[in-house]
Amino acid sequence: MVRCNRCGLIAVIKTSWTPTNPGRRFYCCSKRVANCGIVDWYDPPMCDRSVQIIPGLLNSMNRLQGEALEKANEAKRNKKWLIISWILFFLYLVLK
């Protein structure tokens, strides 16, 4: 069990997503309000190659997830317009 150096509370494990330490876990204070900083690293340092590769992969993944969300929203919008157009077409045929 690791304790915070400043306040003495039990430290929790979090994950860093910074470009220099992507995916590396660390101990930090369990108080959300206090900014005690990093207590200690949980994982050993990563090799230089992984530090170079992982940020690019994360950027690609985030970009692709954003594009997928945009496409899903576009599909919903198109579905609504299709339904509206069929309703208008049906009304046109009935009222003609």
JSON list of C-alpha atoms in Angstrom, two decimals:
[
{"chain": "A", "resi": 1, "resn": "MET", "atom": "CA", "xyz": [0.00, 0.00, 0.00]},
{"chain": "A", "resi": 2, "resn": "VAL", "atom": "CA", "xyz": [1.43, 3.36, -1.06]},
{"chain": "A", "resi": 3, "resn": "ARG", "atom": "CA", "xyz": [0.62, 6.58, 0.78]},
{"chain": "A", "resi": 4, "resn": "CYS", "atom": "CA", "xyz": [0.67, 10.19, -0.40]},
{"chain": "A", "resi": 5, "resn": "ASN", "atom": "CA", "xyz": [3.83, 12.02, 0.62]},
{"chain": "A", "resi": 6, "resn": "ARG", "atom": "CA", "xyz": [2.02, 15.26, 1.53]},
{"chain": "A", "resi": 7, "resn": "CYS", "atom": "CA", "xyz": [-1.25, 14.29, 3.23]},
{"chain": "A", "resi": 8, "resn": "GLY", "atom": "CA", "xyz": [-0.66, 10.64, 4.15]},
{"chain": "A", "resi": 9, "resn": "LEU", "atom": "CA", "xyz": [-3.81, 9.27, 2.48]},
{"chain": "A", "resi": 10, "resn": "ILE", "atom": "CA", "xyz": [-3.69, 6.02, 0.54]},
{"chain": "A", "resi": 11, "resn": "ALA", "atom": "CA", "xyz": [-2.64, 6.67, -3.05]},
{"chain": "A", "resi": 12, "resn": "VAL", "atom": "CA", "xyz": [-4.71, 5.44, -5.99]},
{"chain": "A", "resi": 13, "resn": "ILE", "atom": "CA", "xyz": [-3.49, 4.17, -9.34]},
{"chain": "A", "resi": 14, "resn": "LYS", "atom": "CA", "xyz": [-4.26, 6.31, -12.39]},
{"chain": "A", "resi": 15, "resn": "THR", "atom": "CA", "xyz": [-3.12, 6.19, -16.01]},
{"chain": "A", "resi": 16, "resn": "SER", "atom": "CA", "xyz": [-1.10, 8.89, -17.72]},
{"chain": "A", "resi": 17, "resn": "TRP", "atom": "CA", "xyz": [-2.02, 9.82, -21.30]},
{"chain": "A", "resi": 18, "resn": "THR", "atom": "CA", "xyz": [0.67, 12.44, -21.82]},
{"chain": "A", "resi": 19, "resn": "PRO", "atom": "CA", "xyz": [2.91, 12.18, -24.91]},
{"chain": "A", "resi": 20, "resn": "THR", "atom": "CA", "xyz": [5.94, 11.36, -22.76]},
{"chain": "A", "resi": 21, "resn": "ASN", "atom": "CA", "xyz": [4.24, 8.64, -20.65]},
{"chain": "A", "resi": 22, "resn": "PRO", "atom": "CA", "xyz": [1.31, 7.27, -22.68]},
{"chain": "A", "resi": 23, "resn": "GLY", "atom": "CA", "xyz": [-0.54, 4.50, -20.87]},
{"chain": "A", "resi": 24, "resn": "ARG", "atom": "CA", "xyz": [1.89, 4.44, -17.95]},
{"chain": "A", "resi": 25, "resn": "ARG", "atom": "CA", "xyz": [0.23, 3.96, -14.58]},
{"chain": "A", "resi": 26, "resn": "PHE", "atom": "CA", "xyz": [1.18, 5.97, -11.49]},
{"chain": "A", "resi": 27, "resn": "TYR", "atom": "CA", "xyz": [0.22, 6.44, -7.86]},
{"chain": "A", "resi": 28, "resn": "CYS", "atom": "CA", "xyz": [-1.36, 9.75, -6.91]},
{"chain": "A", "resi": 29, "resn": "CYS", "atom": "CA", "xyz": [-3.25, 11.19, -3.95]},
{"chain": "A", "resi": 30, "resn": "SER", "atom": "CA", "xyz": [-6.83, 9.96, -3.57]},
{"chain": "A", "resi": 31, "resn": "LYS", "atom": "CA", "xyz": [-8.04, 13.50, -2.72]},
{"chain": "A", "resi": 32, "resn": "ARG", "atom": "CA", "xyz": [-9.57, 15.02, -5.84]},
{"chain": "A", "resi": 33, "resn": "VAL", "atom": "CA", "xyz": [-9.31, 18.59, -4.54]},
{"chain": "A", "resi": 34, "resn": "ALA", "atom": "CA", "xyz": [-5.68, 18.44, -3.38]},
{"chain": "A", "resi": 35, "resn": "ASN", "atom": "CA", "xyz": [-3.00, 18.59, -6.02]},
{"chain": "A", "resi": 36, "resn": "CYS", "atom": "CA", "xyz": [-0.35, 16.50, -4.30]},
{"chain": "A", "resi": 37, "resn": "GLY", "atom": "CA", "xyz": [1.02, 15.33, -7.65]},
{"chain": "A", "resi": 38, "resn": "ILE", "atom": "CA", "xyz": [2.48, 11.97, -8.54]},
{"chain": "A", "resi": 39, "resn": "VAL", "atom": "CA", "xyz": [3.53, 9.90, -5.53]},
{"chain": "A", "resi": 40, "resn": "ASP", "atom": "CA", "xyz": [5.40, 7.22, -7.49]},
{"chain": "A", "resi": 41, "resn": "TRP", "atom": "CA", "xyz": [5.28, 5.30, -10.75]},
{"chain": "A", "resi": 42, "resn": "TYR", "atom": "CA", "xyz": [3.42, 1.98, -10.71]},
{"chain": "A", "resi": 43, "resn": "ASP", "atom": "CA", "xyz": [4.77, 0.82, -14.09]},
{"chain": "A", "resi": 44, "resn": "PRO", "atom": "CA", "xyz": [8.42, 0.80, -15.13]},
{"chain": "A", "resi": 45, "resn": "PRO", "atom": "CA", "xyz": [9.47, 3.30, -17.82]},
{"chain": "A", "resi": 46, "resn": "MET", "atom": "CA", "xyz": [8.56, 2.33, -21.37]},
{"chain": "A", "resi": 47, "resn": "CYS", "atom": "CA", "xyz": [11.07, 1.86, -24.13]},
{"chain": "A", "resi": 48, "resn": "ASP", "atom": "CA", "xyz": [11.77, 4.83, -26.42]},
{"chain": "A", "resi": 49, "resn": "ARG", "atom": "CA", "xyz": [10.08, 3.17, -29.40]},
{"chain": "A", "resi": 50, "resn": "SER", "atom": "CA", "xyz": [6.76, 2.72, -27.59]},
{"chain": "A", "resi": 51, "resn": "VAL", "atom": "CA", "xyz": [6.88, 6.35, -26.40]},
{"chain": "A", "resi": 52, "resn": "GLN", "atom": "CA", "xyz": [7.23, 7.36, -30.07]},
{"chain": "A", "resi": 53, "resn": "ILE", "atom": "CA", "xyz": [4.55, 5.01, -31.45]},
{"chain": "A", "resi": 54, "resn": "ILE", "atom": "CA", "xyz": [1.72, 5.14, -28.86]},
{"chain": "A", "resi": 55, "resn": "PRO", "atom": "CA", "xyz": [0.86, 8.88, -29.14]},
{"chain": "A", "resi": 56, "resn": "GLY", "atom": "CA", "xyz": [0.43, 8.53, -32.92]},
{"chain": "A", "resi": 57, "resn": "LEU", "atom": "CA", "xyz": [-1.79, 5.50, -32.45]},
{"chain": "A", "resi": 58, "resn": "LEU", "atom": "CA", "xyz": [-3.88, 7.34, -29.85]},
{"chain": "A", "resi": 59, "resn": "ASN", "atom": "CA", "xyz": [-4.29, 10.32, -32.18]},
{"chain": "A", "resi": 60, "resn": "SER", "atom": "CA", "xyz": [-5.36, 8.02, -35.02]},
{"chain": "A", "resi": 61, "resn": "MET", "atom": "CA", "xyz": [-7.82, 6.20, -32.78]},
{"chain": "A", "resi": 62, "resn": "ASN", "atom": "CA", "xyz": [-9.34, 9.46, -31.51]},
{"chain": "A", "resi": 63, "resn": "ARG", "atom": "CA", "xyz": [-9.65, 10.80, -35.06]},
{"chain": "A", "resi": 64, "resn": "LEU", "atom": "CA", "xyz": [-11.34, 7.59, -36.27]},
{"chain": "A", "resi": 65, "resn": "GLN", "atom": "CA", "xyz": [-13.73, 7.58, -33.31]},
{"chain": "A", "resi": 66, "resn": "GLY", "atom": "CA", "xyz": [-14.65, 11.18, -34.11]},
{"chain": "A", "resi": 67, "resn": "GLU", "atom": "CA", "xyz": [-15.27, 10.30, -37.76]},
{"chain": "A", "resi": 68, "resn": "ALA", "atom": "CA", "xyz": [-17.40, 7.30, -36.75]},
{"chain": "A", "resi": 69, "resn": "LEU", "atom": "CA", "xyz": [-19.51, 9.52, -34.49]},
{"chain": "A", "resi": 70, "resn": "GLU", "atom": "CA", "xyz": [-19.98, 12.04, -37.31]},
{"chain": "A", "resi": 71, "resn": "LYS", "atom": "CA", "xyz": [-21.06, 9.26, -39.69]},
{"chain": "A", "resi": 72, "resn": "ALA", "atom": "CA", "xyz": [-23.53, 7.89, -37.13]},
{"chain": "A", "resi": 73, "resn": "ASN", "atom": "CA", "xyz": [-25.04, 11.35, -36.67]},
{"chain": "A", "resi": 74, "resn": "GLU", "atom": "CA", "xyz": [-25.22, 11.80, -40.45]},
{"chain": "A", "resi": 75, "resn": "ALA", "atom": "CA", "xyz": [-27.00, 8.44, -40.79]},
{"chain": "A", "resi": 76, "resn": "LYS", "atom": "CA", "xyz": [-29.59, 9.47, -38.16]},
{"chain": "A", "resi": 77, "resn": "ARG", "atom": "CA", "xyz": [-30.16, 12.77, -39.96]},
{"chain": "A", "resi": 78, "resn": "ASN", "atom": "CA", "xyz": [-30.56, 11.01, -43.32]},
{"chain": "A", "resi": 79, "resn": "LYS", "atom": "CA", "xyz": [-33.03, 8.53, -41.81]},
{"chain": "A", "resi": 80, "resn": "LYS", "atom": "CA", "xyz": [-35.17, 11.39, -40.48]},
{"chain": "A", "resi": 81, "resn": "TRP", "atom": "CA", "xyz": [-35.18, 13.11, -43.88]},
{"chain": "A", "resi": 82, "resn": "LEU", "atom": "CA", "xyz": [-36.10, 9.84, -45.60]},
{"chain": "A", "resi": 83, "resn": "ILE", "atom": "CA", "xyz": [-39.06, 9.35, -43.27]},
{"chain": "A", "resi": 84, "resn": "ILE", "atom": "CA", "xyz": [-40.19, 12.95, -43.80]},
{"chain": "A", "resi": 85, "resn": "SER", "atom": "CA", "xyz": [-39.90, 12.60, -47.58]},
{"chain": "A", "resi": 86, "resn": "TRP", "atom": "CA", "xyz": [-41.99, 9.39, -47.57]},
{"chain": "A", "resi": 87, "resn": "ILE", "atom": "CA", "xyz": [-44.66, 11.07, -45.44]},
{"chain": "A", "resi": 88, "resn": "LEU", "atom": "CA", "xyz": [-44.79, 14.03, -47.81]},
{"chain": "A", "resi": 89, "resn": "PHE", "atom": "CA", "xyz": [-44.92, 11.69, -50.82]},
{"chain": "A", "resi": 90, "resn": "PHE", "atom": "CA", "xyz": [-47.77, 9.72, -49.25]},
{"chain": "A", "resi": 91, "resn": "LEU", "atom": "CA", "xyz": [-49.67, 12.94, -48.50]},
{"chain": "A", "resi": 92, "resn": "TYR", "atom": "CA", "xyz": [-49.14, 14.08, -52.08]},
{"chain": "A", "resi": 93, "resn": "LEU", "atom": "CA", "xyz": [-50.62, 10.81, -53.40]},
{"chain": "A", "resi": 94, "resn": "VAL", "atom": "CA", "xyz": [-53.58, 10.92, -51.03]},
{"chain": "A", "resi": 95, "resn": "LEU", "atom": "CA", "xyz": [-54.44, 14.58, -51.59]},
{"chain": "A", "resi": 96, "resn": "LYS", "atom": "CA", "xyz": [-53.93, 14.49, -55.36]}
]
